[in-house]
Coordinates of C-alpha atoms and ligand atoms in Angstrom, one line a residue:
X1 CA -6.8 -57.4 1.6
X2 CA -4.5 -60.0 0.5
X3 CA -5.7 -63.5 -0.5
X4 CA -4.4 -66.6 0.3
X5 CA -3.8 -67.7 -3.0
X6 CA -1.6 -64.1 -3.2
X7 CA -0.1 -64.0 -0.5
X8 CA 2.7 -66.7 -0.8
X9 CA 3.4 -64.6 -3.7
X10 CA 3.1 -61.2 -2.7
X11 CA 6.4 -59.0 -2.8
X12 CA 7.9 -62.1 -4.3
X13 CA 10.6 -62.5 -7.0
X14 CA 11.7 -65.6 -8.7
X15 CA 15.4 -66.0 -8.7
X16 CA 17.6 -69.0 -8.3
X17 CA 15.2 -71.4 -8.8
X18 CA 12.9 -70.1 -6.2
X19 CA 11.0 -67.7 -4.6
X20 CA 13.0 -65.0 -3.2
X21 CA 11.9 -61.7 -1.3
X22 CA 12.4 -59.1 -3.2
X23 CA 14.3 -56.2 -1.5
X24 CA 13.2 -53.2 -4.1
X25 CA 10.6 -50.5 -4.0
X26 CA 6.7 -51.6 -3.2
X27 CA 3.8 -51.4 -5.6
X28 CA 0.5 -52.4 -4.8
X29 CA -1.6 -54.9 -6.9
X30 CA -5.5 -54.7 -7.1
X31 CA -8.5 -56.6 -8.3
X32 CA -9.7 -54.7 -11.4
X33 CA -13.3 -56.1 -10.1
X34 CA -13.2 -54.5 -6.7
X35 CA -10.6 -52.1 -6.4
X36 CA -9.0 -53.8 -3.5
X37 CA -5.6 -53.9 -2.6
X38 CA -4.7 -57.7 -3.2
X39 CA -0.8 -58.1 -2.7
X40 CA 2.5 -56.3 -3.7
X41 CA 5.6 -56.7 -6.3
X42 CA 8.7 -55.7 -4.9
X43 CA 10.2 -53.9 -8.0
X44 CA 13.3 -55.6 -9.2
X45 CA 16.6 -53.8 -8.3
X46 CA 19.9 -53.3 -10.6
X47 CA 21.3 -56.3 -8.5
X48 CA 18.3 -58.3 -9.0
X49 CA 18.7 -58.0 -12.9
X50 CA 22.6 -58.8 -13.0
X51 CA 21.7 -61.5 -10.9
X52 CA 18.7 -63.1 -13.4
X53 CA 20.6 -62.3 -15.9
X54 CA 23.9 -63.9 -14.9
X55 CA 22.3 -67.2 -13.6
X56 CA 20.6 -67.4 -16.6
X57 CA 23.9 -67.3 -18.7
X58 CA 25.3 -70.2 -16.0
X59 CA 22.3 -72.1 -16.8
X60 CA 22.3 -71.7 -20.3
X61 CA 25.4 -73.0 -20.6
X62 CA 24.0 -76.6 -19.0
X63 CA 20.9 -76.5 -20.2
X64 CA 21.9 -75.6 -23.9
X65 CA 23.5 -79.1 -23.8
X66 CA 20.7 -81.2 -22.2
X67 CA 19.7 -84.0 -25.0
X68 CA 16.4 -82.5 -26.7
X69 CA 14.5 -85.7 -25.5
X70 CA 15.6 -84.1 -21.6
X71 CA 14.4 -81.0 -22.3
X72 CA 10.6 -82.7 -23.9
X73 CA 10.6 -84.3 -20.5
X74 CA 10.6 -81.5 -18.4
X75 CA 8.3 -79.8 -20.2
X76 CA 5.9 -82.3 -20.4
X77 CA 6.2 -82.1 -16.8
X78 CA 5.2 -78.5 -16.9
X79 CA 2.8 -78.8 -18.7
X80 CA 1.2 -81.8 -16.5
X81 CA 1.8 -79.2 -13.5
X82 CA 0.1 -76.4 -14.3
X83 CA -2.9 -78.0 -15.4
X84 CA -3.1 -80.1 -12.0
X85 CA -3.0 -76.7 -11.1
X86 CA -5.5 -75.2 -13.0
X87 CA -8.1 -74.3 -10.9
X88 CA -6.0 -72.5 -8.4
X89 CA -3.8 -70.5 -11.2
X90 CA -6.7 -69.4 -12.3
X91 CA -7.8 -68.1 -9.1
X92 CA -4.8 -65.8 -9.2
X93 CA -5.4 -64.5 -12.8
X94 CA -9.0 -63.9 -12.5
X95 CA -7.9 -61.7 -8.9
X96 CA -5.0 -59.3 -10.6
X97 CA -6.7 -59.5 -14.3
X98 CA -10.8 -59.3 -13.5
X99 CA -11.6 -62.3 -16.6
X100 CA -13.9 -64.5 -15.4
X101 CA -12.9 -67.8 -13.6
X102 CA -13.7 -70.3 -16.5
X103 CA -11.9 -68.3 -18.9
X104 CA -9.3 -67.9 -16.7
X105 CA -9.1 -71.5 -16.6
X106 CA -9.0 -72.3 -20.0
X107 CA -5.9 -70.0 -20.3
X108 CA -4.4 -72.2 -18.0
X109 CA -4.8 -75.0 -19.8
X110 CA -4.0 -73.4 -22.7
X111 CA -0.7 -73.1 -21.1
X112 CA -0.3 -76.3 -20.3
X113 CA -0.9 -77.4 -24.4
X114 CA 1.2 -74.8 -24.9
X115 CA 4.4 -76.8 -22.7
X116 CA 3.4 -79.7 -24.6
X117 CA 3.1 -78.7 -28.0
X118 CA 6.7 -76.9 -27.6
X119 CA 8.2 -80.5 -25.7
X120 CA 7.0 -81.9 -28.9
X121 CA 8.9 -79.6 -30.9
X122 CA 11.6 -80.2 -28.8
X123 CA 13.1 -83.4 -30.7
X124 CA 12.0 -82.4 -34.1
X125 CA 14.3 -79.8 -34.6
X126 CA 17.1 -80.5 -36.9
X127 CA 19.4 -79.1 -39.2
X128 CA 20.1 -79.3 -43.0
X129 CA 22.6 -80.9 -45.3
X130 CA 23.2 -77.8 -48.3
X131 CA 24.6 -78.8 -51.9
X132 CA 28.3 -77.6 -52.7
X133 CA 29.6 -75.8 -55.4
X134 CA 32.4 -78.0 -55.7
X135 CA 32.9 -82.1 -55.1
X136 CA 34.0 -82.7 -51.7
X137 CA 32.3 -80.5 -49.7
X138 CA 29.6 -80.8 -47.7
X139 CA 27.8 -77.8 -45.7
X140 CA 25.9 -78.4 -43.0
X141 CA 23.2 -75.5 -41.3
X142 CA 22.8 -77.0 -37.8
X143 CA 20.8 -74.6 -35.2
X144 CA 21.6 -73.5 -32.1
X145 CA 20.0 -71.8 -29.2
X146 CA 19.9 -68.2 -29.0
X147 CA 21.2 -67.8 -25.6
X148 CA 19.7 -65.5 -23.2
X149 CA 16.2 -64.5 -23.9
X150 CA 14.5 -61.5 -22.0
X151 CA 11.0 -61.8 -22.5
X152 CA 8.4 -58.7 -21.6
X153 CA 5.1 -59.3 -21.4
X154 CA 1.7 -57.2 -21.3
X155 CA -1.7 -58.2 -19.3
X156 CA -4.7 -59.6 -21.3
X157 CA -3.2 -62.8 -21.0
X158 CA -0.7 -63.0 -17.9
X159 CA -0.3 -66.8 -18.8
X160 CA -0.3 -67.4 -22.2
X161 CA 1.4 -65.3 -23.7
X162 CA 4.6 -65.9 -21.4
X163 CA 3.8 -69.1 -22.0
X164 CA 4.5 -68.8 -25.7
X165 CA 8.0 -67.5 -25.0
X166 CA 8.7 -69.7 -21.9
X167 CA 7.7 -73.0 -23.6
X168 CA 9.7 -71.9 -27.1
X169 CA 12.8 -70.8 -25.3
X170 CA 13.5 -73.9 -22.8
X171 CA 12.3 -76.3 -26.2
X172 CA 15.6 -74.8 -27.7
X173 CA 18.2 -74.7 -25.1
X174 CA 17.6 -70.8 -24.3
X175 CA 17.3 -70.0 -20.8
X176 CA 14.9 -66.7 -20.0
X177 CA 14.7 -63.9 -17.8
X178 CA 10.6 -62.8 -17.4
X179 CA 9.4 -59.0 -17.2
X180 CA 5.5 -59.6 -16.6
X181 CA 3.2 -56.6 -16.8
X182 CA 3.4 -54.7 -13.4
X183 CA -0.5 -55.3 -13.3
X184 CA -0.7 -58.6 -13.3
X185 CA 2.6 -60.3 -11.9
X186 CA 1.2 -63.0 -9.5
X187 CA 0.6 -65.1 -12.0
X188 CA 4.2 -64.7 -13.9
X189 CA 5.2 -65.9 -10.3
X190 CA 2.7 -68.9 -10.6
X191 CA 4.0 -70.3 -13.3
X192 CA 7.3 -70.1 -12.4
X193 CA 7.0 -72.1 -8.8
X194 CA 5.5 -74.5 -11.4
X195 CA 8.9 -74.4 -13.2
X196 CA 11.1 -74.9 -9.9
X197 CA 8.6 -78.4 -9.4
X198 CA 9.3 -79.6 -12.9
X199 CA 13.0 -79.7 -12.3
X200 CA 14.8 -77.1 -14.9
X201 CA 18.0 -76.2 -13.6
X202 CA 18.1 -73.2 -11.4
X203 CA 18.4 -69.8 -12.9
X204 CA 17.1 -71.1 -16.0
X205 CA 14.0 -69.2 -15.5
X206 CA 13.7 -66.0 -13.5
X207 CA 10.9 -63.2 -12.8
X208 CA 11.4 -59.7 -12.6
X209 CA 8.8 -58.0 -11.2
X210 CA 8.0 -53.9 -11.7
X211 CA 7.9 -51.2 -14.1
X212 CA 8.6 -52.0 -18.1
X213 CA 10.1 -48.6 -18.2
X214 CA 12.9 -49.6 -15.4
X215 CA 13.0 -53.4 -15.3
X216 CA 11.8 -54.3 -18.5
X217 CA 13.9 -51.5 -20.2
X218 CA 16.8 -53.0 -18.1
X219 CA 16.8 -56.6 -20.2
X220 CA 16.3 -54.3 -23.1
X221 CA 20.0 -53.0 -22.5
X222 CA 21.2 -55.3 -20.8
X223 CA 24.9 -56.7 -22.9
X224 CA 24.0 -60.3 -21.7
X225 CA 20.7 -60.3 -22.9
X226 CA 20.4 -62.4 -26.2
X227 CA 17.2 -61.7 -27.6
X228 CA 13.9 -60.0 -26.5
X229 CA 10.8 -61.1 -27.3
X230 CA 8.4 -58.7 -26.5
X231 CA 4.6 -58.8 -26.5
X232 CA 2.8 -55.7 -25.7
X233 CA 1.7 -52.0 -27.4
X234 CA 3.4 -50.6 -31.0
X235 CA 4.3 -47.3 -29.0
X236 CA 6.6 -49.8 -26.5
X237 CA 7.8 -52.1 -29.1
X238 CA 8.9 -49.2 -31.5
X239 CA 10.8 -47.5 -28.7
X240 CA 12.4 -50.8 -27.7
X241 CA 13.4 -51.3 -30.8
X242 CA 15.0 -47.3 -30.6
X243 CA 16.9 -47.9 -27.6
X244 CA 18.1 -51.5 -28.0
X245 CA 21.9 -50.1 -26.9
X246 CA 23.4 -53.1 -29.0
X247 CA 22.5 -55.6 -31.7
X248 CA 20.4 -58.2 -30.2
X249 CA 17.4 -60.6 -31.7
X250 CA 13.9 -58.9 -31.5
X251 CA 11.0 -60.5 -31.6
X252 CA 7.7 -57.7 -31.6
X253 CA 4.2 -58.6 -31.3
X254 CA 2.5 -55.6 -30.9
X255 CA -1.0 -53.9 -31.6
X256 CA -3.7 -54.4 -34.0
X257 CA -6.7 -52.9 -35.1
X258 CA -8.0 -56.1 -36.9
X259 CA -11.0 -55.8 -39.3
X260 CA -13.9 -58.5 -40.3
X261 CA -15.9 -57.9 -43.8
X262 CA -19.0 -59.7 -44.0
X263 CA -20.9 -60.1 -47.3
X264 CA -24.5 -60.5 -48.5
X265 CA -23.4 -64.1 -48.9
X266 CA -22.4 -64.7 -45.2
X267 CA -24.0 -67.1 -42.8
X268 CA -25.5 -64.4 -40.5
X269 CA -26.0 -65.5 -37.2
X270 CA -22.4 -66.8 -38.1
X271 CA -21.1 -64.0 -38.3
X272 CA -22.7 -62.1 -35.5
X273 CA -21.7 -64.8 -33.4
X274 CA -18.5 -64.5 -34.6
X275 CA -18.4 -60.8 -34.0
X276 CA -19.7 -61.1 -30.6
X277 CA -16.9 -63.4 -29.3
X278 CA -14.3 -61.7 -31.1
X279 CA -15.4 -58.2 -30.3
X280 CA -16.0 -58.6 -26.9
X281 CA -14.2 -61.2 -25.0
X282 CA -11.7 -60.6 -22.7
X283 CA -13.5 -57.2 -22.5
X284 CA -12.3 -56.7 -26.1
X285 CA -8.4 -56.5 -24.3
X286 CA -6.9 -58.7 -27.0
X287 CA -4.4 -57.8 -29.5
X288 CA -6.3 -59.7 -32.0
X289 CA -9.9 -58.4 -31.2
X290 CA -12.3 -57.3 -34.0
X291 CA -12.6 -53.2 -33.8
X292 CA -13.9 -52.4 -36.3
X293 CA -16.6 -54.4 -39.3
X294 CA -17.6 -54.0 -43.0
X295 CA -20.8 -55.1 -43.4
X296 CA -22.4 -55.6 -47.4
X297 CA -25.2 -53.1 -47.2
X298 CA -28.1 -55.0 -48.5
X299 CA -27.5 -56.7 -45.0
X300 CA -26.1 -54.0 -42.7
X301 CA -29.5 -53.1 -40.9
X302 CA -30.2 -57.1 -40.7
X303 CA -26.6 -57.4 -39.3
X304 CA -26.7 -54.6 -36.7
X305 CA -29.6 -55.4 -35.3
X306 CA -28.5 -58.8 -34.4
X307 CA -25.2 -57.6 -33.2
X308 CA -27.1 -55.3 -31.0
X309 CA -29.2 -57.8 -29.4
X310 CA -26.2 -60.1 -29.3
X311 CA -24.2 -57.9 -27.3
X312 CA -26.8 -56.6 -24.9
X313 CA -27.5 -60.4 -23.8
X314 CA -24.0 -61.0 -22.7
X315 CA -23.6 -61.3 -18.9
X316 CA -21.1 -58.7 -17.4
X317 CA -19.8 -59.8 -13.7
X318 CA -17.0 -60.4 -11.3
X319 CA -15.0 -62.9 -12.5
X320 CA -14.4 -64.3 -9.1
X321 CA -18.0 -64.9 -8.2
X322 CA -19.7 -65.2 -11.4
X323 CA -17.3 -67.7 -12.9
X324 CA -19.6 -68.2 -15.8
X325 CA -20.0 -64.8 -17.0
X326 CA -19.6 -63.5 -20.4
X327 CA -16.6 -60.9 -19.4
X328 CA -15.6 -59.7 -16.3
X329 CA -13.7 -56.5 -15.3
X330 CA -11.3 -54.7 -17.3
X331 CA -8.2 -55.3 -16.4
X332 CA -7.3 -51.7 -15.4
X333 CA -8.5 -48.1 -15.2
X334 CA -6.2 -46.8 -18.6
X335 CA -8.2 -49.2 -21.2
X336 CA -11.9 -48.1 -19.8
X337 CA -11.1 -44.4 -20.3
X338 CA -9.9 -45.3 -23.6
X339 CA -13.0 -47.2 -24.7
X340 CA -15.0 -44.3 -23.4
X341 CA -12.7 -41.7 -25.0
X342 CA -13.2 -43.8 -28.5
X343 CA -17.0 -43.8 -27.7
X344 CA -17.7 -40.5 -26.8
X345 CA -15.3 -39.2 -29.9
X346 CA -17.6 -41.7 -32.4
X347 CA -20.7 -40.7 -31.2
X348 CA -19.5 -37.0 -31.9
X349 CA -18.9 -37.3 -34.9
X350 CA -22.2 -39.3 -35.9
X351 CA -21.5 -42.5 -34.8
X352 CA -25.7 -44.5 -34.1
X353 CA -25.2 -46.4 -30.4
X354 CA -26.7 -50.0 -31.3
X355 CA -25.6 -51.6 -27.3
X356 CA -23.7 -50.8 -24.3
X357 CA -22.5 -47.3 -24.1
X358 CA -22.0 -47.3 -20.1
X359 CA -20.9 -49.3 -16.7
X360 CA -23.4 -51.8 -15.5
X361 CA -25.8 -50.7 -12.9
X362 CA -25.5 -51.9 -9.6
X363 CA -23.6 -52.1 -6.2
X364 CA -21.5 -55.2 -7.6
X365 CA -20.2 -53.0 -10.3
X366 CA -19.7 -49.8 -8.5
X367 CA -15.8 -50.2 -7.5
X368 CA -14.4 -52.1 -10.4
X369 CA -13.5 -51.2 -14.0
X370 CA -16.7 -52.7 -15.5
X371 CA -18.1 -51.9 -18.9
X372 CA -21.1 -52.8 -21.3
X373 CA -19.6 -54.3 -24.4
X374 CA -20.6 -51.6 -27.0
X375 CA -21.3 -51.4 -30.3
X376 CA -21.8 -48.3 -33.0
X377 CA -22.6 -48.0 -36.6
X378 CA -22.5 -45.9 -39.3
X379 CA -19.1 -45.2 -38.4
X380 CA -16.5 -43.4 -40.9
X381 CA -12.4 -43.8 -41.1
X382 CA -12.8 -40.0 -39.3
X383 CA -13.8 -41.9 -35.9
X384 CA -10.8 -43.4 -33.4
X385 CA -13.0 -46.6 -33.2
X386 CA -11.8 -47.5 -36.7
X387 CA -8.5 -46.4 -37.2
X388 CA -7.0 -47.1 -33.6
X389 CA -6.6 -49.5 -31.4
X390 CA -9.4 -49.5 -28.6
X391 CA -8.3 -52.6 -26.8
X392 CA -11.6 -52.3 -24.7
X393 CA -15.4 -53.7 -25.1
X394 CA -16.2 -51.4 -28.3
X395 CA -16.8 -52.6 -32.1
X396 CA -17.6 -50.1 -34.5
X397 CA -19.6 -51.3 -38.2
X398 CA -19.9 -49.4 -41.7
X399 CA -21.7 -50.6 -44.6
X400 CA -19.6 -51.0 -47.6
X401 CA -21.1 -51.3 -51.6
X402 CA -18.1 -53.5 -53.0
X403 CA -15.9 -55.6 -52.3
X404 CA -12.7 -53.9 -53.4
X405 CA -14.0 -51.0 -51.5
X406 CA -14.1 -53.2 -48.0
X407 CA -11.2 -54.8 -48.7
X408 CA -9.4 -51.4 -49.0
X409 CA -11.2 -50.0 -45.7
X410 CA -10.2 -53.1 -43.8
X411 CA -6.1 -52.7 -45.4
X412 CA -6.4 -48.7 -44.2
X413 CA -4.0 -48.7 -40.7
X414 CA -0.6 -48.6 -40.4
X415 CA -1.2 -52.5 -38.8
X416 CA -1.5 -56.0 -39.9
X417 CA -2.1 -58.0 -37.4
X418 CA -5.5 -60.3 -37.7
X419 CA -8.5 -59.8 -40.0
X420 CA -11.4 -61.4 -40.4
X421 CA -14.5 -62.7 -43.0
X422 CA -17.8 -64.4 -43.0
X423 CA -18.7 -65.1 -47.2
X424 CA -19.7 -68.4 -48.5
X425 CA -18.9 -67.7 -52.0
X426 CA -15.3 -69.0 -53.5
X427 CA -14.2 -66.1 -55.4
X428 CA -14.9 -64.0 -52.1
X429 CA -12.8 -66.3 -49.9
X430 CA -9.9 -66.4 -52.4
X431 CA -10.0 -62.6 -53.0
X432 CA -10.2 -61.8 -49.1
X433 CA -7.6 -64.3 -48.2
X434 CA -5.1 -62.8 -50.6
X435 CA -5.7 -59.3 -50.7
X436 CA -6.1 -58.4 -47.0
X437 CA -2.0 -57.6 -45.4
X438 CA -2.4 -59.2 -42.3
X439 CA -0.6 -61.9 -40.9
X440 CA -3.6 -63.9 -40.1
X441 CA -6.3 -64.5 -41.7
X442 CA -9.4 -65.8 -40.7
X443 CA -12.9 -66.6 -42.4
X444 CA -15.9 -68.5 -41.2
X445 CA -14.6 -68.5 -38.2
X446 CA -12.6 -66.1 -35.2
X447 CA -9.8 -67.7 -34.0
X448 CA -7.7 -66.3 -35.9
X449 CA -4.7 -68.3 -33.8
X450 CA -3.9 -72.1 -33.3
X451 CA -1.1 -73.6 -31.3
X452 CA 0.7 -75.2 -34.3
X453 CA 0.8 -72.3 -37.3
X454 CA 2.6 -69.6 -36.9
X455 CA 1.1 -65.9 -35.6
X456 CA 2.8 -62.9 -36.0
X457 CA 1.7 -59.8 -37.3
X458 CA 3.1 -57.3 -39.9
X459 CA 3.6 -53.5 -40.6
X460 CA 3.2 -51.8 -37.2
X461 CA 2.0 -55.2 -36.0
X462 CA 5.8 -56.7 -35.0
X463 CA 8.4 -58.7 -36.2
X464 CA 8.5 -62.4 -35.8
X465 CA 6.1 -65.1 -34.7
X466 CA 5.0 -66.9 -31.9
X467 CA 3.0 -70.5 -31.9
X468 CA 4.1 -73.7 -34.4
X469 CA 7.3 -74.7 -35.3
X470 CA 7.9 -71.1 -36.8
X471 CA 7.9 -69.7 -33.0
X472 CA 10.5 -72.4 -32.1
X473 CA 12.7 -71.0 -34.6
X474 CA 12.9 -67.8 -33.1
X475 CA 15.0 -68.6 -30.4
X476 CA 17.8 -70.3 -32.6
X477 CA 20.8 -69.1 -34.7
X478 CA 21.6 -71.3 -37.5
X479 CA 25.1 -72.3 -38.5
X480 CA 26.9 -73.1 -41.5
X481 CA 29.7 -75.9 -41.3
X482 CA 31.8 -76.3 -44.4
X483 CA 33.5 -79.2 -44.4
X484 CA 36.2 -80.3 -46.7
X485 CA 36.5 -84.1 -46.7
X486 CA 38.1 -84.8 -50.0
X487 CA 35.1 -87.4 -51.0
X488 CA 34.1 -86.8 -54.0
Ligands
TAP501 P1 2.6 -52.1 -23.1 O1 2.2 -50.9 -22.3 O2 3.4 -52.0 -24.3 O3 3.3 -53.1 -22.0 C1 3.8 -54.4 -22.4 C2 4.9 -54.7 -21.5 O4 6.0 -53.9 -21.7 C3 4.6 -54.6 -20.0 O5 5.3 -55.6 -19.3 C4 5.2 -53.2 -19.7 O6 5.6 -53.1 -18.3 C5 6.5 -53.3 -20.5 N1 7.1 -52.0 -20.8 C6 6.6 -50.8 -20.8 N2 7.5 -49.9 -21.1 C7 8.7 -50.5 -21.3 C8 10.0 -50.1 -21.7 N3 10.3 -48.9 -21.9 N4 10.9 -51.1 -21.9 C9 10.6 -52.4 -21.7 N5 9.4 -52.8 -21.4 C10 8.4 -51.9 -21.2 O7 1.3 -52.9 -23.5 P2 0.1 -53.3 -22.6 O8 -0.8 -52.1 -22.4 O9 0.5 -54.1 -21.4 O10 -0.7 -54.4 -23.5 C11 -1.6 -54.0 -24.5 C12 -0.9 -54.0 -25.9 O11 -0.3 -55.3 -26.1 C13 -1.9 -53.8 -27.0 O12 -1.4 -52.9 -27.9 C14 -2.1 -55.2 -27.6 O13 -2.5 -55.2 -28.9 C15 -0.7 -55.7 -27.4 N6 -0.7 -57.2 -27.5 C16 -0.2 -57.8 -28.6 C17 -0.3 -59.2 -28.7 C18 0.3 -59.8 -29.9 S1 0.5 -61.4 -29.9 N7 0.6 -59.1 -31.0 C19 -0.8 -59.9 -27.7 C20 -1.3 -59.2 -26.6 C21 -1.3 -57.9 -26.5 P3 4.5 -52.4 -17.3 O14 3.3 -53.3 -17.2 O15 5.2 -52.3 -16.1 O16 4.2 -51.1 -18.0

């Protein structure tokens, strides 16, 4: 059943500045709450791709020359757009996505800082004047935009994170070519009949609906294709990496499986707050969730139990009618069976069930991919909870005896993505801060990312950074002019 939200944008592509029928193979899209059939994608064809990518290149080459102050302009526009527009975008997310409709919201406008954050960035990029080795000289490093970007992006947040790319690539002249997930396309298409309002020129940005392993692999070899910048899983981002045909800029944010120590000298109900949202929102279907916590022992029974109780009184429901709710659906069937699969293999091998552990009762519940968020303790580094990535509703907790010995649990995975850690005592803070190898670092608190420092992870975690001015730099070359002019 399609909606009317949808359907304008049901078997859609976004070529040429506007929406355009797409010609390719169907593939239906469904409410992860209901299990209904809500609208199609028309997967991209070869000729769609050449196209995107050609008008692209003819864009780039205007729109790499539009003044900085131009390009602020129209993406303050954006910006203003899609958070006229919020309610309604997030009407679409919450349909293909199942988060609840406040949350979905607050994506949105998330977005929408994120356009004017990267319009502020805009004008304050410049280059450098170097010192020479000899007297009249001067070398200048001036930046310039990458070019053609392909960007590839995963589910648990449809808007944001192509946000992050979109807003970064048209801030430095780039122009950019959009693979959302094939899950959750409707709202890739939102945003960009948001883009065509704003007034970039056309071609500038493009959608590609369909399957990563066709389209997005596509812009992966494609020889026009600048730079990808790819968020999604370390499996994907490894082999994209493998089969990049030629050399081309990467950007990789990938997995996690992010840790949180907390200490006998942690504000408790801090921490299990912390742990709550962290753990569990978004139905735990963020890169940077917590899967796993240390917990001082002369605290761990205190800590669990709250955690428990925590948990248990968060409300589960469809994101479309309870717009309120704690979480809503997952997002599709493949995470659920991986939560339960890291459940059922925990509680195997000794793993004590402290909340969740099954779907929700009820009719409402009964057709969508619904889960209680879970928690277990007394889990070991032999259980999948704590050495790989669940990305689902499941958090499992250890006690630990020192410090050193936490910090060396929470540093055992091949990833460094995010990491957290509730202490109030100094040396605590400084030896967490500098000892954990993540690329964020949070303590005392769980958002671990803010629009204006850079995120990025490390080891298996990616290459490269999104957010702050760092971000912005990731779609530029730099250049080095060395000019004789005999002044000495
Ligand atoms: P993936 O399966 O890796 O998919 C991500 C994107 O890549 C999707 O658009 C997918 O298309 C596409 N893709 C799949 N195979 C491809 C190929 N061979 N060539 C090019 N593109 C291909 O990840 P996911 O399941 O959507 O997302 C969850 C993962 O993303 C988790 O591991 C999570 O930690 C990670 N993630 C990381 C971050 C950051 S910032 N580090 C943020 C969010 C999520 P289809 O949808 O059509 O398969």
């Amino acid at each position: 059943m399609s909606d009317d939200a949808i359907s304008p944008l049901s078997g859609m592509l976004f070529l040429g500045g506007e929406l355009t029928p797409g010609a390719g193979e169907r593939i239906t899209v469904e409410n992860p709450a209901t299990g209904e059939a809500i609208g199609e994608i028309a997967q991209a064809t070869p000729t769609d791709i050449d196209r995107a990518v050609s008008e692209a290149r003819t864009a780039f080459r205007e729109w790499s020359r539009v003044t900085p102050h131009a390009r602020a302009k129209a993406l303050h526009r954006l910006g203003e757009l899609i958070a006229a527009d919020a309610d309604g975008m997030a009407r679409i997310m919450t349909l293909e996505q199942g988060k609840p409709l406040n949350e979905a919201r607050g994506e949105i406008l998330k977005l929408a800082e994120a356009c004017h954050f990267y319009a502020e960035e805009a004008v304050r990029v410049h280059g450098e004047i170097v010192p020479n080795d000899k007297p009249g000289f001067q070398s200048l490093v001036v930046r310039e935009p990458i070019g053609v970007v392909g960007a590839i992006t995963p589910w648990n947040y449809p808007a944001e994170l192509i946000g992050w790319k979109l807003c970064a690539s048209l801030a430095a002249g780039c122009t950019i070519v959009i693979k959302p997930a094939e899950i959750t396309p409707f709202t890739a298409l939102a945003i960009a009949r948001k883009v065509s309002d704003a007034g970039f020129p056309e071609g500038a940005v493009s959608v590609l609906t369909g399957k990563g392993s066709i389209v997005g692999q596509a812009l992966v070899e494609h020889p026009d294709v600048d730079k990808i910048a790819f968020t999604g899983s370390s499996a994907v981002g490894l082999h994209i990496q493998q089969t990049c045909p030629r050399i081309k800029r990467l950007s990789l944010e990938l997995g996690g499986n992010c840790p949180m120590i907390v200490t006998a000298t942690a504000d408790l109900d801090m921490a299990v707050a912390g742990a709550t949202r962290r753990g569990f929102r978004n139905m735990g279907q963020i890169c940077i969730a917590i899967n796993r916590i240390y917990v001082e022992r002369s605290i761990y029974e205190n800590f669990i139990a709250a955690l428990a109780k925590s948990a248990d009184a968060l409300v589960v429901g469809n994101g479309i009618e309870a717009p309120d709710a704690d979480v809503g659906a997952m997002a599709s069937a493949e995470p659920l069976t991986k939560t339960r699969e890291h459940l059922a293999d925990a509680l195997d091998k000794g793993a004590r069930l402290l909340a969740g552990g099954a779907a929700p009762e009820g009719e409402a519940f009964a057709r969508g991919h619904f889960f209680r968020p879970t928690a277990v303790a007394d889990c070991t580094h032999e259980m999948k909870v704590m050495i790989e990535e669940t990305f689902g509703p499941l958090v499992g907790i250890a006690p630990f005896d020192t410090l050193d010995e936490a910090i060396a649990l929470a540093n055992d995975t091949p990833y460094g993505l995010a990491s957290y850690a509730y202490t109030r005592d100094l040396f605590e803070v400084q030896k967490i801060s500098a000892e954990l190898d993540y690329g964020n670092v949070a303590i005392n608190n769980v958002d671990a990312g803010i629009m204006n420092a850079p995120y990025g992870g490390r080891k298996q975690s990616g290459v490269g950074y999104e957010h702050g001015r760092e971000g912005l730099l990731e779609y530029f070359n730099f250049k080095h002019v060395r000019l004789f002019h005999g002044v000495s």
